[in-house]
């Protein structure tokens, strides 16, 4: 009850999370058929055909222009903002964008994390922000704005696969937040800003940074078993494992592991790092099975996210923001769907406090 497990709170055509079978369907397409096969822009066209366009090329052109418009706001990056955490800085910049329920507002929101995040990272590292190139794909441009040079095809495809993989995922905490805010008719910007707040927690989108901390603390594959045993003995959770819905392996973990393997084959990934991760994953799964035999705890999306984003050059404190750059498509699509229902979300609570005197 306290976590609303199994409560159906919305009807959606956007995505279905089949936790028993480890399957994710986005707008009638299985994740397997989307990841590495369709671009992020193509998935946006599936998620928002009437608000944006059902045409991938049209979405790509409009999103490119939206990135240019968002980049104007980068001028507001000042010392106060840079002293915040990356996610808080992103939240502050996102809050500057106009609100409303029209397409232009939706496009700015979808474009914004991919522009603000690289700028924030560069300025914090003492470098100048790099303006967007609207002709590039969303993923390639995000990497170009991060590194100041065009990415290789393998790097651009790896980030594209990531953005597609996390684009939508049923009624997760941040998406539910976006729907609640949109139902009040506050506008897309308010819905996305609230969703970003929900995403930032370590039980939702804040886990991949700690996954790398865990890998660093373990250091060598043969240290994985003892380190994990000690962690569980202290009652700590292993980041990157377990899920509220999935009772088998999270299909997104496989999609990202495949993307990592492709990146490794193209020379864009430290293979020792991948070997360490595989050893840690195997040790964690075996320890979790022994510690919680009645509760299936499998690898979730965040485990391989951490490795992929690290290999692409994102600092770990920015991982939640990259997650937002992909999930924002789902947030806006759910906000749009909720607005279309015309219904305010307003559940009830059961009062368990003292009786009135
Ligand atoms: N490591 C160790 N024990 C765990 C873990 C874990 N990662 N996850 C759950 N458990 C244990 C938990 O301690 C509890 O044990 P007990 O019954 O003895 O108290 C039992 O499993 C059930 O846990 P729960 O809190 O009821 O499970 P939940 O459905 O609320 O938790 C979760 C889901 C994702 C919050 C949790 O698995 C977790 O904290 N994982 C680590 C953080 C993480 O990887 N987060 C990213 C989630 S995936 C991104 C997304 O889709 O948003």
Coordinates of N, CA and C in Angstrom, one line a residue, residues 198-290:
X198 N 12.0 13.9 -9.1 CA 11.7 12.6 -8.7 C 12.8 11.6 -9.2
X199 N 13.4 11.9 -10.3 CA 14.4 11.0 -10.9 C 15.7 11.0 -10.2
X200 N 16.0 12.1 -9.5 CA 17.3 12.3 -8.9 C 17.6 11.4 -7.7
X201 N 16.6 10.8 -7.1 CA 16.8 10.0 -5.9 C 17.6 8.7 -6.3
X202 N 18.4 8.2 -5.3 CA 19.2 7.0 -5.6 C 18.3 5.8 -5.9
X203 N 17.1 5.7 -5.4 CA 16.3 4.5 -5.7 C 15.7 4.6 -7.1
X204 N 15.8 5.7 -7.8 CA 15.3 5.8 -9.2 C 16.4 6.0 -10.1
X205 N 16.7 7.3 -10.4 CA 17.7 7.6 -11.5 C 19.1 8.0 -10.9
X206 N 19.3 7.9 -9.6 CA 20.5 8.3 -9.1 C 21.5 7.1 -8.8
X207 N 21.2 5.9 -9.3 CA 22.0 4.8 -8.9 C 23.3 4.6 -9.7
X208 N 23.3 5.0 -11.0 CA 24.5 4.6 -11.8 C 25.8 5.2 -11.3
X209 N 25.8 6.4 -10.8 CA 27.1 6.9 -10.2 C 27.6 6.0 -9.1
X210 N 26.8 5.7 -8.1 CA 27.2 4.7 -7.1 C 27.6 3.3 -7.6
X211 N 27.1 2.9 -8.8 CA 27.6 1.7 -9.4 C 29.1 1.8 -9.7
X212 N 29.5 2.9 -10.2 CA 30.9 3.1 -10.5 C 31.7 3.1 -9.2
X213 N 31.2 3.8 -8.2 CA 31.9 3.9 -6.9 C 32.1 2.4 -6.4
X214 N 31.1 1.6 -6.6 CA 31.2 0.2 -6.2 C 32.4 -0.5 -7.0
X215 N 32.4 -0.3 -8.3 CA 33.4 -1.0 -9.1 C 34.8 -0.5 -8.7
X216 N 34.9 0.8 -8.4 CA 36.2 1.4 -8.0 C 36.6 0.8 -6.7
X217 N 35.7 0.7 -5.8 CA 36.0 0.2 -4.4 C 36.4 -1.3 -4.5
X218 N 35.8 -2.0 -5.5 CA 36.2 -3.5 -5.6 C 37.5 -3.6 -6.3
X219 N 37.7 -2.9 -7.4 CA 39.0 -2.8 -8.1 C 39.4 -3.9 -8.9
X220 N 39.4 -5.2 -8.4 CA 39.9 -6.3 -9.1 C 38.8 -7.4 -9.1
X221 N 38.6 -8.2 -10.2 CA 37.6 -9.2 -10.2 C 37.6 -10.1 -9.0
X222 N 38.8 -10.5 -8.5 CA 38.8 -11.5 -7.4 C 38.4 -10.9 -6.1
X223 N 38.2 -9.6 -6.0 CA 37.8 -9.0 -4.7 C 36.3 -8.8 -4.7
X224 N 35.6 -9.1 -5.8 CA 34.2 -8.9 -5.9 C 33.4 -9.6 -4.8
X225 N 33.6 -10.9 -4.7 CA 32.8 -11.7 -3.7 C 32.9 -11.2 -2.3
X226 N 34.2 -11.1 -1.7 CA 34.2 -10.6 -0.3 C 33.7 -9.2 -0.1
X227 N 33.9 -8.3 -1.1 CA 33.4 -6.9 -1.0 C 31.9 -6.9 -0.9
X228 N 31.3 -7.7 -1.8 CA 29.8 -7.7 -1.8 C 29.2 -8.4 -0.6
X229 N 29.9 -9.5 -0.1 CA 29.4 -10.1 1.1 C 29.4 -9.1 2.3
X230 N 30.5 -8.4 2.4 CA 30.6 -7.4 3.5 C 29.5 -6.3 3.4
X231 N 29.3 -5.9 2.2 CA 28.3 -4.9 1.9 C 26.9 -5.4 2.4
X232 N 26.5 -6.6 2.0 CA 25.2 -7.1 2.3 C 25.2 -7.4 3.8
X233 N 26.3 -7.8 4.4 CA 26.3 -8.1 5.9 C 26.0 -6.8 6.7
X234 N 26.4 -5.7 6.1 CA 26.2 -4.4 6.8 C 24.7 -3.9 6.5
X235 N 24.0 -4.7 5.7 CA 22.6 -4.3 5.4 C 22.5 -3.2 4.3
X236 N 23.6 -3.1 3.5 CA 23.6 -2.1 2.4 C 23.0 -2.7 1.2
X237 N 22.4 -1.9 0.3 CA 21.8 -2.4 -0.9 C 22.9 -2.3 -2.0
X238 N 22.9 -3.2 -3.0 CA 23.8 -3.2 -4.1 C 23.2 -2.3 -5.2
X239 N 23.8 -1.3 -5.5 CA 23.3 -0.4 -6.6 C 23.4 -1.1 -7.9
X240 N 22.3 -0.9 -8.7 CA 22.2 -1.6 -10.0 C 21.6 -3.0 -10.0
X241 N 21.0 -3.3 -8.8 CA 20.3 -4.6 -8.7 C 19.0 -4.4 -8.1
X242 N 18.0 -5.2 -8.5 CA 16.7 -5.2 -7.9 C 15.8 -4.2 -8.7
X243 N 14.5 -4.5 -8.7 CA 13.5 -3.6 -9.3 C 12.2 -3.9 -8.8
X244 N 11.4 -2.8 -8.7 CA 10.0 -2.9 -8.2 C 9.1 -3.8 -9.1
X245 N 9.3 -3.7 -10.4 CA 8.4 -4.5 -11.3 C 9.1 -5.8 -11.8
X246 N 10.3 -5.7 -12.2 CA 10.9 -6.9 -12.9 C 11.2 -7.9 -11.8
X247 N 10.8 -9.2 -12.1 CA 11.1 -10.3 -11.2 C 12.2 -11.2 -11.9
X248 N 12.5 -10.8 -13.2 CA 13.6 -11.4 -13.9 C 14.5 -10.3 -14.3
X249 N 15.5 -10.6 -15.2 CA 16.5 -9.6 -15.6 C 15.8 -8.5 -16.3
X250 N 16.2 -7.3 -16.0 CA 15.7 -6.0 -16.7 C 16.1 -6.1 -18.1
X251 N 15.2 -6.1 -19.1 CA 15.6 -6.2 -20.5 C 16.5 -5.0 -20.9
X252 N 16.4 -3.9 -20.3 CA 17.2 -2.8 -20.6 C 18.7 -3.0 -20.3
X253 N 18.9 -3.9 -19.3 CA 20.3 -4.2 -18.9 C 20.9 -4.9 -20.1
X254 N 20.2 -5.8 -20.7 CA 20.7 -6.6 -21.9 C 21.0 -5.7 -23.1
X255 N 20.0 -4.8 -23.3 CA 20.2 -3.8 -24.5 C 21.4 -3.0 -24.3
X256 N 21.7 -2.6 -23.1 CA 22.9 -1.7 -22.8 C 24.2 -2.6 -22.8
X257 N 24.1 -3.8 -22.3 CA 25.3 -4.6 -22.4 C 25.7 -4.9 -23.8
X258 N 24.7 -5.1 -24.7 CA 24.9 -5.3 -26.1 C 25.6 -4.1 -26.7
X259 N 25.1 -2.9 -26.3 CA 25.6 -1.6 -26.8 C 27.1 -1.5 -26.4
X260 N 27.3 -1.9 -25.1 CA 28.7 -1.8 -24.6 C 29.7 -2.7 -25.4
X261 N 29.1 -3.9 -25.6 CA 30.0 -4.9 -26.4 C 30.3 -4.4 -27.8
X262 N 29.3 -3.8 -28.4 CA 29.6 -3.2 -29.7 C 30.6 -2.1 -29.7
X263 N 30.4 -1.2 -28.6 CA 31.4 -0.1 -28.4 C 32.8 -0.7 -28.2
X264 N 32.9 -1.7 -27.4 CA 34.2 -2.4 -27.1 C 34.8 -2.9 -28.4
X265 N 34.0 -3.5 -29.2 CA 34.5 -4.1 -30.5 C 35.0 -3.0 -31.4
X266 N 34.4 -1.8 -31.3 CA 34.9 -0.7 -32.1 C 36.0 0.1 -31.4
X267 N 36.5 -0.5 -30.3 CA 37.7 0.1 -29.7 C 37.3 1.3 -28.7
X268 N 36.0 1.5 -28.4 CA 35.6 2.6 -27.6 C 35.4 2.3 -26.1
X269 N 36.0 1.1 -25.7 CA 35.6 0.7 -24.3 C 36.8 -0.1 -23.7
X270 N 37.2 0.2 -22.5 CA 38.3 -0.5 -21.8 C 37.8 -1.9 -21.5
X271 N 38.4 -2.9 -22.1 CA 37.8 -4.2 -21.9 C 38.1 -4.8 -20.5
X272 N 39.1 -4.3 -19.8 CA 39.4 -4.7 -18.4 C 38.2 -4.2 -17.5
X273 N 37.7 -3.0 -17.8 CA 36.6 -2.5 -17.1 C 35.3 -3.4 -17.2
X274 N 35.1 -3.8 -18.5 CA 34.0 -4.7 -18.8 C 34.1 -6.0 -18.0
X275 N 35.4 -6.5 -18.0 CA 35.6 -7.8 -17.3 C 35.4 -7.7 -15.8
X276 N 35.8 -6.5 -15.3 CA 35.5 -6.3 -13.8 C 34.0 -6.3 -13.6
X277 N 33.3 -5.5 -14.5 CA 31.9 -5.4 -14.3 C 31.2 -6.8 -14.4
X278 N 31.6 -7.6 -15.3 CA 31.0 -8.9 -15.4 C 31.3 -9.8 -14.2
X279 N 32.5 -9.7 -13.6 CA 32.8 -10.4 -12.4 C 31.9 -9.9 -11.2
X280 N 31.8 -8.6 -11.1 CA 31.0 -8.0 -10.0 C 29.5 -8.4 -10.2
X281 N 29.0 -8.4 -11.4 CA 27.6 -8.7 -11.7 C 27.4 -10.2 -11.2
X282 N 28.3 -11.1 -11.6 CA 28.1 -12.5 -11.3 C 28.2 -12.7 -9.8
X283 N 29.1 -12.0 -9.1 CA 29.2 -12.2 -7.7 C 28.0 -11.6 -7.0
X284 N 27.5 -10.5 -7.5 CA 26.4 -9.8 -6.8 C 25.1 -10.7 -7.0
X285 N 24.9 -11.2 -8.2 CA 23.7 -12.1 -8.4 C 23.7 -13.3 -7.5
X286 N 24.9 -13.9 -7.4 CA 25.0 -15.1 -6.5 C 24.8 -14.8 -5.1
X287 N 25.4 -13.6 -4.6 CA 25.2 -13.2 -3.2 C 23.8 -12.9 -2.9
X288 N 23.1 -12.2 -3.8 CA 21.7 -11.8 -3.6 C 20.8 -13.0 -3.6
X289 N 21.1 -14.0 -4.4 CA 20.3 -15.2 -4.4 C 20.4 -15.9 -3.1
X290 N 21.6 -15.9 -2.5 CA 21.8 -16.6 -1.2 C 21.2 -15.8 -0.1

